[in-house]
Coordinates of C-alpha atoms and ligand atoms in Angstrom, one line a residue:
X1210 CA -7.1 35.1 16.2
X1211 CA -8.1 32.4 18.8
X1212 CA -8.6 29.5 17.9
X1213 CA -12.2 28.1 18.9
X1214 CA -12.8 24.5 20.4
X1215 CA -15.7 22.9 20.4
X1216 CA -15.8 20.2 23.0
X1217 CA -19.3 19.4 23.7
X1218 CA -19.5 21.5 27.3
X1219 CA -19.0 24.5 25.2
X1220 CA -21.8 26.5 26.2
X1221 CA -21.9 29.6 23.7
X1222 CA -20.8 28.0 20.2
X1223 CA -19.1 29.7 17.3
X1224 CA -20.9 31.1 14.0
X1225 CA -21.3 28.0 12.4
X1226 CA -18.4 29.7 9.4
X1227 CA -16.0 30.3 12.1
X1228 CA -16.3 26.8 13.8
X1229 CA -15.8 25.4 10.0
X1230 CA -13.3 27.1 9.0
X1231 CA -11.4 25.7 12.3
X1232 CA -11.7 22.5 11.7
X1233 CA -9.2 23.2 7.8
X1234 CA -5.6 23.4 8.5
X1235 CA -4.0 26.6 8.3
X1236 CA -1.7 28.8 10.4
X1237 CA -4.8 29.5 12.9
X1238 CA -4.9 26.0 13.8
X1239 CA -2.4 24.0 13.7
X1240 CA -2.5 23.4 17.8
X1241 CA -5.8 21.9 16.6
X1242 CA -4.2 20.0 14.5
X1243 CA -1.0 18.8 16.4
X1244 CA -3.3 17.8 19.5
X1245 CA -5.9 16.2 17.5
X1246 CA -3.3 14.3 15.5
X1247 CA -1.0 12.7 18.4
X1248 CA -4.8 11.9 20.0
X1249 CA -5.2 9.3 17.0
X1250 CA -1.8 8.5 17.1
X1251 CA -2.3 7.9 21.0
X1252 CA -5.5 6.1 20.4
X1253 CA -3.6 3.5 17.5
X1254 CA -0.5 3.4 19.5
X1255 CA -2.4 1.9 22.7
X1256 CA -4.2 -0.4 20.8
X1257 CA -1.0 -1.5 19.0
X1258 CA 0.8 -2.4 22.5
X1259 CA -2.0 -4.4 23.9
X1260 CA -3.9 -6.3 21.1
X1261 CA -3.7 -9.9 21.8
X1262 CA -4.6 -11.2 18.8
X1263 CA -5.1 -10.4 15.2
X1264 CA -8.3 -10.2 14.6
X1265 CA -11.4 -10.0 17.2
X1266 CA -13.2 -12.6 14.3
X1267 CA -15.9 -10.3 14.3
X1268 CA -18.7 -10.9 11.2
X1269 CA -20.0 -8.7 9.3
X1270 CA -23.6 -9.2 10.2
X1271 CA -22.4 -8.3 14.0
X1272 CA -20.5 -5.4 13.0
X1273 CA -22.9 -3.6 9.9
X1274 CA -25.6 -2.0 12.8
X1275 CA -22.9 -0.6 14.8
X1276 CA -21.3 0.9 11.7
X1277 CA -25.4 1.4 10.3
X1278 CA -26.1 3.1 13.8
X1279 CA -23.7 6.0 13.3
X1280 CA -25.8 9.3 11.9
X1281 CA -23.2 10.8 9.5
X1282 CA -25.8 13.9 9.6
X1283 CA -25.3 14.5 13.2
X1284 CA -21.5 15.2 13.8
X1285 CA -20.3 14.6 17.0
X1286 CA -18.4 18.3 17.3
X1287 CA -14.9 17.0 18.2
X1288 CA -13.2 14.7 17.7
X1289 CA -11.9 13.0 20.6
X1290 CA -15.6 12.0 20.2
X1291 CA -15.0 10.5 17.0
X1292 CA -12.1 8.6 18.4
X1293 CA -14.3 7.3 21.0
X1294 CA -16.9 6.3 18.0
X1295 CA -13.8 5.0 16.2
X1296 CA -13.0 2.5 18.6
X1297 CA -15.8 0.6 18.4
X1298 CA -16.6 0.9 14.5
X1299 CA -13.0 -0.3 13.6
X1300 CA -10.0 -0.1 15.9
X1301 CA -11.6 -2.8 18.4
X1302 CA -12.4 -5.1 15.9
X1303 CA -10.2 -4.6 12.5
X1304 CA -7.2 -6.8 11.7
X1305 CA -3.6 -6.1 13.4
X1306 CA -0.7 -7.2 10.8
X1307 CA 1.9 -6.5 13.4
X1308 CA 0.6 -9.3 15.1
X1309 CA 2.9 -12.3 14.2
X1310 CA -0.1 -14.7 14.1
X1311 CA -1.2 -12.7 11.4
X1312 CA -0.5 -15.4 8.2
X1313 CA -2.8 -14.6 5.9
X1314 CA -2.1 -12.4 2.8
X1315 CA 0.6 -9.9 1.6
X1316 CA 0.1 -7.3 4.2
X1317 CA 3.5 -6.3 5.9
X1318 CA 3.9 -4.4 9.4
X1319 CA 5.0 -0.8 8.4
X1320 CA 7.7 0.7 8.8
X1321 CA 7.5 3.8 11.1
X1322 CA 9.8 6.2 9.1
X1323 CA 6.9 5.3 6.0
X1324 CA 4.0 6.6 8.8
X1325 CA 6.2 10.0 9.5
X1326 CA 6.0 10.0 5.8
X1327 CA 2.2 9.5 5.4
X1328 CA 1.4 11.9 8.4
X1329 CA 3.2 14.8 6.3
X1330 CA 1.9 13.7 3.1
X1331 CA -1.7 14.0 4.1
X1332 CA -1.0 17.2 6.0
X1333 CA 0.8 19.0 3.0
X1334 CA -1.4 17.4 0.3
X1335 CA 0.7 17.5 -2.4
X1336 CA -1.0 16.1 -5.6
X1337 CA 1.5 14.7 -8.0
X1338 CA -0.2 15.2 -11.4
X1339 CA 1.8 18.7 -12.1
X1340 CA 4.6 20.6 -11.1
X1341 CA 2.7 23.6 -9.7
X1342 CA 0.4 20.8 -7.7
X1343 CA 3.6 19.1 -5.9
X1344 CA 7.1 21.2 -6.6
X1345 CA 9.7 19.2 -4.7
X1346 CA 7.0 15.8 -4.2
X1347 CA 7.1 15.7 -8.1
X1348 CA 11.3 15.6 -7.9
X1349 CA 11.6 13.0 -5.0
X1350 CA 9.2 10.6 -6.7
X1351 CA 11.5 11.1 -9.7
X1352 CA 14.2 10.5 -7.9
X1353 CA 12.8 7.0 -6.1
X1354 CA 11.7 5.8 -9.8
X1355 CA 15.6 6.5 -11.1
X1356 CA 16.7 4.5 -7.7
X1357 CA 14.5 1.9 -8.4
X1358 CA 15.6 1.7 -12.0
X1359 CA 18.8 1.5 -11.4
X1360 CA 18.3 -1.2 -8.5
X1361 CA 16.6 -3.3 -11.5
X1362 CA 19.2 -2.5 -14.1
X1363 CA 16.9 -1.3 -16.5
X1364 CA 19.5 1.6 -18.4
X1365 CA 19.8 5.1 -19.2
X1366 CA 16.4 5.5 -20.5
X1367 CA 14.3 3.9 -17.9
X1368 CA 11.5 5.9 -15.9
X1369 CA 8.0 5.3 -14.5
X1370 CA 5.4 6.4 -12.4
X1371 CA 4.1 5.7 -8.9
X1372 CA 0.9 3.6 -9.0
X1373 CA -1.7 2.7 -6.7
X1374 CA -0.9 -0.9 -6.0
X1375 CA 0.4 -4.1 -8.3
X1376 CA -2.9 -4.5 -10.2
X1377 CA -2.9 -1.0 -11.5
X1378 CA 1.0 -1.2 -12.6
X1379 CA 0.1 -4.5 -14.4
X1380 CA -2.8 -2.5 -16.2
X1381 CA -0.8 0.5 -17.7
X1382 CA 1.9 -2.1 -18.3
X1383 CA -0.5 -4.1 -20.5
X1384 CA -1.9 -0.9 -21.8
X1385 CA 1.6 -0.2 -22.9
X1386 CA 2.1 -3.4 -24.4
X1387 CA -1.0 -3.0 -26.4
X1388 CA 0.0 0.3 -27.9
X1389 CA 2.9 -1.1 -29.3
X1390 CA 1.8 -3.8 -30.4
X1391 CA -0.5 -1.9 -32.0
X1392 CA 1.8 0.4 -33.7
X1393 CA 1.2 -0.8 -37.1
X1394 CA -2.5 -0.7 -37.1
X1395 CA -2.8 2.9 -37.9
X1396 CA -6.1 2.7 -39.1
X1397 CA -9.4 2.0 -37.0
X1398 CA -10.4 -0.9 -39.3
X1399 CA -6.4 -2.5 -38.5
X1400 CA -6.8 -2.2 -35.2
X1401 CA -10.4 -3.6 -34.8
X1402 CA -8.9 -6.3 -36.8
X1403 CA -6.0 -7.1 -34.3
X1404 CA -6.9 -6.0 -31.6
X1405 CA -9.4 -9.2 -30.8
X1406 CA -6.3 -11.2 -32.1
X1407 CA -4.0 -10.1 -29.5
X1408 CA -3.2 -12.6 -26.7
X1409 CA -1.2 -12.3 -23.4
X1410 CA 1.1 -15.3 -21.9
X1411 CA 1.8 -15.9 -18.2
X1412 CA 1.6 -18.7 -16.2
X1413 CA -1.4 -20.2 -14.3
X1414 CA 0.0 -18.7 -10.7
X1415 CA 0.2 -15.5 -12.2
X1416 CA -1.8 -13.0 -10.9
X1417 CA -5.5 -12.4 -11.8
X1418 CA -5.0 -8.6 -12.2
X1419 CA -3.6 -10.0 -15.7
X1420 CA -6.9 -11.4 -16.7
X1421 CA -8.8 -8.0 -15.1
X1422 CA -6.2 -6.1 -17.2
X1423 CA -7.2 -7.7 -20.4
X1424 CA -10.9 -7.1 -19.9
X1425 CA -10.4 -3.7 -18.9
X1426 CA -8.1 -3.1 -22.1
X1427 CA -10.6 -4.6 -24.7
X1428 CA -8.7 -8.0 -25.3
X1429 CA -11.3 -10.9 -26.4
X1430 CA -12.0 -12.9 -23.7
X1431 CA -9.4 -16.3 -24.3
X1432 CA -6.5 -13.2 -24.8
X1433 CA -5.0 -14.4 -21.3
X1434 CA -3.3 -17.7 -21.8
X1435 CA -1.9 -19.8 -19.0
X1436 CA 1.7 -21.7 -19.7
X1437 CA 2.2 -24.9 -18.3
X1438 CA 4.6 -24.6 -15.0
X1439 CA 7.3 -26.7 -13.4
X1440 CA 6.8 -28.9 -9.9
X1441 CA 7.7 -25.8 -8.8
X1442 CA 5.4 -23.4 -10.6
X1443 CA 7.4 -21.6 -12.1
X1444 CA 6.2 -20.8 -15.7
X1445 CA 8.5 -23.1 -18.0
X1446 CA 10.0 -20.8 -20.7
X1447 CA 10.3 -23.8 -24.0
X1448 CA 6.2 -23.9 -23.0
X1449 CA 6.2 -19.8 -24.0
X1450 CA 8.6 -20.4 -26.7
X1451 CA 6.3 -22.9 -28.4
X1452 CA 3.0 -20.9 -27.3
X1453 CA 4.2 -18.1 -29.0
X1454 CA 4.8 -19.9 -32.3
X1455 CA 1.7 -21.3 -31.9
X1456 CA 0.2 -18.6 -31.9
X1457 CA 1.9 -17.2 -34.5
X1458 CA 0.8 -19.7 -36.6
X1459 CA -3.1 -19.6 -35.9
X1460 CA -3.0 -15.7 -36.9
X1461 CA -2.3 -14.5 -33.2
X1462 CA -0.2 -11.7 -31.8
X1463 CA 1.2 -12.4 -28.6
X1464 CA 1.8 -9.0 -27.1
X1465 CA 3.2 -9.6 -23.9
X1466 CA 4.6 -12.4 -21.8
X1467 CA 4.0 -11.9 -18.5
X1468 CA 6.4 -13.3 -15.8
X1469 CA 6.1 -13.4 -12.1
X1470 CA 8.3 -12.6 -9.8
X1471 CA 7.4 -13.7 -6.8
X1472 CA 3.3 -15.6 -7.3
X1473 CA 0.9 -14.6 -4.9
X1474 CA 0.7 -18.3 -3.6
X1475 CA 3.5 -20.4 -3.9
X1476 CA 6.2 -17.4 -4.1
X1477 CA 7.8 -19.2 -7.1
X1478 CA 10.0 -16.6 -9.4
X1479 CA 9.6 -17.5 -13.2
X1480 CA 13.0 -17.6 -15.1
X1481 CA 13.3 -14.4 -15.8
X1482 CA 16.6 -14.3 -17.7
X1483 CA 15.3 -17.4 -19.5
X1484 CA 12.0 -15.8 -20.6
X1485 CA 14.0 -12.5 -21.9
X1486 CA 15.8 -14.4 -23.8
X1487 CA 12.6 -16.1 -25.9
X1488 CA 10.9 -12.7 -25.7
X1489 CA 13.7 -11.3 -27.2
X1490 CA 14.0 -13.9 -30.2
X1491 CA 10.3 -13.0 -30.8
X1492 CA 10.4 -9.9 -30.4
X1493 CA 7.6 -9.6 -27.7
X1494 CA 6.8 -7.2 -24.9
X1495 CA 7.9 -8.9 -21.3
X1496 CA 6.3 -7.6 -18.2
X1497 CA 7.9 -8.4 -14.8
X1498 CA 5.3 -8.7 -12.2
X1499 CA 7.5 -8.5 -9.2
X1500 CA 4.3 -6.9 -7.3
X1501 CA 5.7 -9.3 -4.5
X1502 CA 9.4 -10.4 -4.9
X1503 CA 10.4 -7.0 -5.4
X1504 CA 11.8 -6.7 -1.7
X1505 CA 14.9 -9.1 -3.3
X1506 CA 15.9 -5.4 -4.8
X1507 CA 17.3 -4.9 -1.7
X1508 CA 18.3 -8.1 -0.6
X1509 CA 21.3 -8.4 0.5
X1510 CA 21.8 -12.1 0.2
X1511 CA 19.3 -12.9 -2.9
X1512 CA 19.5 -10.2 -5.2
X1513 CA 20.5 -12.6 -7.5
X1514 CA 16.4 -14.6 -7.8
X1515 CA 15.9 -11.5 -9.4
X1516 CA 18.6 -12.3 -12.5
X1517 CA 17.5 -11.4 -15.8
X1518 CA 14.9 -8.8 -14.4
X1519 CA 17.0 -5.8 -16.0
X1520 CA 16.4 -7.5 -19.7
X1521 CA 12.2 -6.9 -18.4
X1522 CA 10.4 -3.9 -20.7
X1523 CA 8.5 -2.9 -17.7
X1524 CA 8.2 -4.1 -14.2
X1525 CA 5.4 -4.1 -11.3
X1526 CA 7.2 -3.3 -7.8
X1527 CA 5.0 -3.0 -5.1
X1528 CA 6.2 -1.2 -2.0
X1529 CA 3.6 -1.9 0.2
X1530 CA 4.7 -5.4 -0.1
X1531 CA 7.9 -6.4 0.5
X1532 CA 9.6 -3.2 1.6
X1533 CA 7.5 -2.9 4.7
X1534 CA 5.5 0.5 3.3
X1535 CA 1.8 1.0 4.5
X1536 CA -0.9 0.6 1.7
X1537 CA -0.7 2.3 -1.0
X1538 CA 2.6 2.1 -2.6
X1539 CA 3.4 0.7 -5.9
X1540 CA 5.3 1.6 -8.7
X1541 CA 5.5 1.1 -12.7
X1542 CA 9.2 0.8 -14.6
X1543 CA 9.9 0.9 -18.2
X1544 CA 13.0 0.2 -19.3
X1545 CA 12.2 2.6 -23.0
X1546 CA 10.8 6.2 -21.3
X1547 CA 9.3 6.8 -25.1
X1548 CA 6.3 4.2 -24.2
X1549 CA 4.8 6.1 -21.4
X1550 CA 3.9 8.6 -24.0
X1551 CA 0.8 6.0 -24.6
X1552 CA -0.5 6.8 -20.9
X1553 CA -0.3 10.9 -21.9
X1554 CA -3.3 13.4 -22.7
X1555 CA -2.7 16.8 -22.9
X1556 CA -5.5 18.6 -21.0
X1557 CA -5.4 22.8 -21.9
X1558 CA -6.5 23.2 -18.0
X1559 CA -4.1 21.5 -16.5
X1560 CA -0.8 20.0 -18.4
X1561 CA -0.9 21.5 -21.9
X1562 CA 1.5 20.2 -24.7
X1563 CA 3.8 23.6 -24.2
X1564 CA 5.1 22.6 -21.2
X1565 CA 6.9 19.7 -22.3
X1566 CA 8.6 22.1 -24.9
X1567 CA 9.6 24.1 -21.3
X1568 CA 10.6 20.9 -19.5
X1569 CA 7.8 21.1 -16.9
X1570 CA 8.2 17.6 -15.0
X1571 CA 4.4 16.9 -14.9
X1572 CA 3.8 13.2 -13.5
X1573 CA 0.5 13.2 -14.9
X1574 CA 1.9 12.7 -18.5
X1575 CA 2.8 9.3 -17.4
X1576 CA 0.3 8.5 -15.2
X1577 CA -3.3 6.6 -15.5
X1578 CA -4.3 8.9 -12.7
X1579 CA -4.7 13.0 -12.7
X1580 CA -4.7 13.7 -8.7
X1581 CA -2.4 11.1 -6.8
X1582 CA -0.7 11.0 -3.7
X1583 CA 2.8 11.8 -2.9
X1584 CA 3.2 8.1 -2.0
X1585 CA 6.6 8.5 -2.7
X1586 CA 7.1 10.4 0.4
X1587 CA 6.8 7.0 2.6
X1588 CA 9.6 5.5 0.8
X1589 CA 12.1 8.7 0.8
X1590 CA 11.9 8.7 4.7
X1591 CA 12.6 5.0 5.0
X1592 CA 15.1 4.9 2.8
X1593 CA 16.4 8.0 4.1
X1594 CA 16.0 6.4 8.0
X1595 CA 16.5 2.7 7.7
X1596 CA 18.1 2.5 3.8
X1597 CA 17.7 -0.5 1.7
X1598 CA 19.8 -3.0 3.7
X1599 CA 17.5 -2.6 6.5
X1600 CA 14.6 -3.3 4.8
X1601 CA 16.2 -5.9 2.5
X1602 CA 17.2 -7.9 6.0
X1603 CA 13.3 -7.6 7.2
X1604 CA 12.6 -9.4 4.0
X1605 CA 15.5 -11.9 4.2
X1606 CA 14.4 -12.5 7.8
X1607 CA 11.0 -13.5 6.9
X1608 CA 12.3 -15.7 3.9
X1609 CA 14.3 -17.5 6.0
X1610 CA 11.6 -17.7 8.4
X1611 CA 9.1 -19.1 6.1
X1612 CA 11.9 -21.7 5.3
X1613 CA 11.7 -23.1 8.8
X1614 CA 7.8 -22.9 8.9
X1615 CA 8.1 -25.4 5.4
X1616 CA 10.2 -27.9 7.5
X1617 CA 8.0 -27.9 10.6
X1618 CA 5.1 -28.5 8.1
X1619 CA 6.5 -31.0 6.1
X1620 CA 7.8 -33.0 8.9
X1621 CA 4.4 -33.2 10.5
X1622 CA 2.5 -36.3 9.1
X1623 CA -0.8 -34.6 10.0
X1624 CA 0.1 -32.2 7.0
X1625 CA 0.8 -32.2 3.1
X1626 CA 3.0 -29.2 1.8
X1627 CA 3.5 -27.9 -1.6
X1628 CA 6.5 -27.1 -2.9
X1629 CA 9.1 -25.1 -1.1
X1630 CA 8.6 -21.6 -2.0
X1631 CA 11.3 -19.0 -3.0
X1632 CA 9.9 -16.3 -0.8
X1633 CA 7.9 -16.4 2.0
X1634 CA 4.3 -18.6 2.0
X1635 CA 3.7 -21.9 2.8
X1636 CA 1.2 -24.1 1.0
X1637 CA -0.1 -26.7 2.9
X1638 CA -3.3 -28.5 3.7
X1639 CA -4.7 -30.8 6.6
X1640 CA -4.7 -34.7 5.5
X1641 CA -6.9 -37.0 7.5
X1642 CA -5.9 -40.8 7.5
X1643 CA -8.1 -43.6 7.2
X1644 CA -11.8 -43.1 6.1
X1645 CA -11.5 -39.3 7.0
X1646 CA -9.2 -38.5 3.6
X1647 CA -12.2 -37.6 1.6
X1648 CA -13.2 -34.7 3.9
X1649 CA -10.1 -33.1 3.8
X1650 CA -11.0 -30.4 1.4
X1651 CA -14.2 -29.8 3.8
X1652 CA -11.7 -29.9 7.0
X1653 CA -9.2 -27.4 5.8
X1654 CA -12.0 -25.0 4.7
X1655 CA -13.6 -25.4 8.3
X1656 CA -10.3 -24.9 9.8
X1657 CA -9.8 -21.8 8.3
X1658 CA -13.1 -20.6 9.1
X1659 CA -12.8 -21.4 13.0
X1660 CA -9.7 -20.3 13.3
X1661 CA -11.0 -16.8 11.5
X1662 CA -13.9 -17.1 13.6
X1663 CA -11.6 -17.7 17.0
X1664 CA -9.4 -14.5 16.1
X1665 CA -7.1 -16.5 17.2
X1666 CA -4.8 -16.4 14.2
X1667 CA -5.4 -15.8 10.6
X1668 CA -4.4 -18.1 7.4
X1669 CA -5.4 -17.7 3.8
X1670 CA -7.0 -20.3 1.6
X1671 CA -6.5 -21.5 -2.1
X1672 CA -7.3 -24.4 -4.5
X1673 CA -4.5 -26.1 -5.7
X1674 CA -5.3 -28.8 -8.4
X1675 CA -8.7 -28.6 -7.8
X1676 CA -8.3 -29.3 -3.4
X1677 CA -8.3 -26.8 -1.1
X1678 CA -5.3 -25.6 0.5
X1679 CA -4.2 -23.2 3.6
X1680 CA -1.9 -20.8 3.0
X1681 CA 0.5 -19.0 5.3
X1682 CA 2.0 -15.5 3.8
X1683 CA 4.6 -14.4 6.0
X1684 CA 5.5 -10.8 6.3
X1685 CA 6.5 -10.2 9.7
X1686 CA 9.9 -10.7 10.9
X1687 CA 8.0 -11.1 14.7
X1688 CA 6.5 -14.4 13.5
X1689 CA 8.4 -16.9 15.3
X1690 CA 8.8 -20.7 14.7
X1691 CA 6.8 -21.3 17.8
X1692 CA 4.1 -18.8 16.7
X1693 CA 3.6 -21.2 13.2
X1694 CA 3.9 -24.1 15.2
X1695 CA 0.9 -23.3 17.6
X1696 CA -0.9 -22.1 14.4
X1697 CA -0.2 -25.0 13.1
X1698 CA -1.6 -27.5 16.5
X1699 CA -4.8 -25.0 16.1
X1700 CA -5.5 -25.9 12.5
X1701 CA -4.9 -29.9 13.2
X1702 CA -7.5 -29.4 16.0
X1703 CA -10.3 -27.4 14.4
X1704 CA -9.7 -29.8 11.3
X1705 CA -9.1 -32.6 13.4
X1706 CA -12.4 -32.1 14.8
X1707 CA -14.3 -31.4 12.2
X1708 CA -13.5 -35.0 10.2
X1709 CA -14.2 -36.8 14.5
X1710 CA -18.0 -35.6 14.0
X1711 CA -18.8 -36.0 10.3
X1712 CA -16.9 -39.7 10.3
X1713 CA -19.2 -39.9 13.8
X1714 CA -22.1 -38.5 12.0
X1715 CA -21.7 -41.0 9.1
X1716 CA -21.2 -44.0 11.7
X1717 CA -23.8 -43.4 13.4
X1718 CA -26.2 -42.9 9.7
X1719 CA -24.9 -46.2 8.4
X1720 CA -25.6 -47.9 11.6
X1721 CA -29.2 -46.3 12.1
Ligands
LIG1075 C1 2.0 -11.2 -7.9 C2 1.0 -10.1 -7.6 N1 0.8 -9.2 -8.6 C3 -0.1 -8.2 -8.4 C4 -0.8 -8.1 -7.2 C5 -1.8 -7.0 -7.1 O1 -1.3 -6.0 -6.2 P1 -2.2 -4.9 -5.5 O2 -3.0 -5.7 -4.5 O3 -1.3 -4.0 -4.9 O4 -3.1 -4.3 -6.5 C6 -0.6 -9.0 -6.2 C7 -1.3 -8.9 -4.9 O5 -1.3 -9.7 -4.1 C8 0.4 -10.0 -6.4 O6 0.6 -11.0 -5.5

């Protein structure tokens, strides 16, 4: 059979079946699919080598007609067409985080053995809720959870499940934590009865996908409760020692700490071994959100942040963080394998309860999702390409480099700086002198703004205290000193600027 194109000269088309059925993958068109594929590839990779900077600092009221314009009841027929319609509804404009100005949030460049991986993962499909949906996707996912147990130290009886990104590992983690601390309540009226009692501890720079979590799993609406930290915000374990007896005492049930491993802001790690050690006396559930500082797995010069992480009852790792993996790619560990059975359902259609009894590996058992991409796949390759030291040196390199960003920062008067992270952000706002001070949290938020609006670079925001505060997040290794530095002498000007007119502005009021 030949395989019909459809370019839009084609002057006798197909039967509209035929032309349908060519554009499905199958043996009859797979030159379709190899030229159509390396098109995009082509299209991504040129834009790749020449954009200048990250962003274009396009808004969304310029950008909504062009995407509003497109008639999704029209197709175009082919689709280097689509490409061409591609370019200008997202390529030309979206944001690049291979470019090292690129500071803003936890987005990594990706590793290209992880793209292979997503290319074939698409292609093939595989769903990873059953054996008979994925075959050997189900075994190398297994496989990468028992690596990445064993990288955390959590014993013989770990396992887990692949998740679509840190908030949702956080969520079944919880949802674990809430099963068994609801153990005892084996009837409906018990567990009304504590289940609006039950209360989660973390510290205030943990991440809000704790407080989401709790909502989500029917927790009263005080049950997240924020531990004092350290000057260094790190949570401080006496605080959750004496929280939980608190608690204890007003008729609470703390059912989870939750440490971080690696905050979204200030990249502090909580004391891990220290807070095992209190959740052990108390004999309470402790969750490892390592969503971000999971990339120290691999370290090979500060595995040891990490201490006391193997003592965790489940940890968050996300992939698509710190090991350089393109979105998504997260994972769920347990240390006890019995506890997933709280995230199983046996469905007669799909994974019925005889197939444990014939040792069926179905992911879905363990999973809050049915269908679910082979994710996995991305990692195998770059492990299998790169391995771990590689990737453990990207994240060293930008550790180090986030380091020498924090001394260029803090030795510039024009600037304040939070404390010195542990991984790889910079906290930092602009400080005017003189009359100017009290716009400074108005300066900084303008700064941010322009420099958005300029595409020129991009920085994220955050309150600290109650004043607002930029925030660098660095994830490239191609971020150079120089490149924060001239970041840096952009911020000072926009916000520099900003508090010349409104100290003009009020001048020239006071004199009028
Ligand atoms: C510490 C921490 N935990 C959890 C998350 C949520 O991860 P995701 O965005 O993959 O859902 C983040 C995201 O930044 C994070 O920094």
């Amino acid at each position: 059979m030949t395989v019909p194109t459809y370019s839009v000269e084609t002057t006798a088309p197909p039967s509209a079946p035929a032309a349908a059925h060519a554009h499905l993958l199958h043996g009859d068109s797979v030159e379709q699919y190899r030229r159509t594929l390396a098109d995009g590839v082509e299209r991504v990779a040129r834009r790749v080598a020449t954009v200048g900077r990250p962003s274009t600092g396009i808004t969304p009221a310029e950008l909504a007609p062009v995407v509003d314009r497109v008639d999704l009841d029209r197709p175009l027929g082919n689709a280097d067409a689509a490409l061409d319609e591609l370019e200008d509804v997202y390529l030309r404009d979206t944001v690049w985080f291979h470019h090292p100005r690129y500071l803003a949030h936890l987005n990594c460049p990706v590793a290209i053995p992880a793209l292979l991986g997503e290319a074939v993962l698409t292609a093939v499909n595989s769903s990873l809720d059953t054996w008979d949906q994925s075959a050997g996707a189900t075994l190398i996912e297994r496989r990468l959870i028992d690596w990445t147990a064993e990288r955390i130290g959590l014993g013989p009886n770990a396992d887990g499940v692949f998740t679509s990104g840190g908030s949702q590992s956080n969520l079944q983690a919880l949802l674990l934590a809430r099963e068994e601390a609801c153990a005892a309540a084996i009837t409906p009226a018990a567990r009304a009865d504590l289940l609006p009692r039950l209360r989660v501890l973390t510290s205030a720079a943990g991440h809000f996908s704790v407080q989401k979590s709790a909502k989500l799993l029917g927790l009263a609406p005080d049950a997240v409760i924020a531990v004092p930290t350290d000057p260094q915000r790190r949570i401080r374990p006496a605080a959750v020692r004496d929280e939980i007896a608190r608690c204890r005492q007003a008729g609470l049930v703390v059912m989870a700490v939750v440490g971080t491993a690696g905050t979204t802001d200030f990249g502090s790690i909580d004391p891990i071994a220290e807070l095992a050690v209190v959740c052990s006396a108390a004999g309470v559930w402790l969750h490892v959100d390592a969503a971000y500082g999971c990339g120290l797995l691999v370290s090979p010069t500060r595995r040891h942040l990490l201490d006391g992480i193997e003592r965790a009852d489940s940890v968050t790792v996300d992939y698509h963080k710190s090991f350089f993996q393109p979105v998504s790619s997260s994972a769920l560990l347990v240390r006890d394998r019995r506890v997933l059975r709280h995230a199983t359902y046996h469905a007669d259609y799909l994974n019925p309860a005889r197939m444990v009894e014939q040792r069926i590996p179905n992911q879905v058992d363990k999973s809050l999702q049915t269908t679910r991409r082979f994710d996995a796949l991305k990692l195998w390759l770059t492990l299998r390409v790169m391995g771990p030291d590689a990737l453990g040196e990207l994240f060293d390199e930008v550790i180090d480099r986030a380091a020498d960003a924090w001394e260029l920062v803090s030795e510039d008067p024009r600037f304040e700086v939070v404390t010195r992270s542990q991984l790889s952000t910079v906290v930092f706002r602009y400080l005017p002198t003189g009359p100017g001070r009290e716009l400074a949290d108005a300066a900084n938020l303008h700064a941010r703004e322009a420099l958005a609006a300029s595409g020129a670079a991009l920085v994220a925001g955050t309150r600290v205290d109650g004043r607002h505060f930029l925030k660098f997040t660095l994830l490239n290794p191609a971020t150079t000193v120089d490149d924060v530095g001239h970041v840096l002498e952009l911020i000072a000007a926009h916000a520099g600027r900003y508090v010349l007119e409104h100290t003009a502005v009020d001048l020239t009021c006071h004199v009028g």
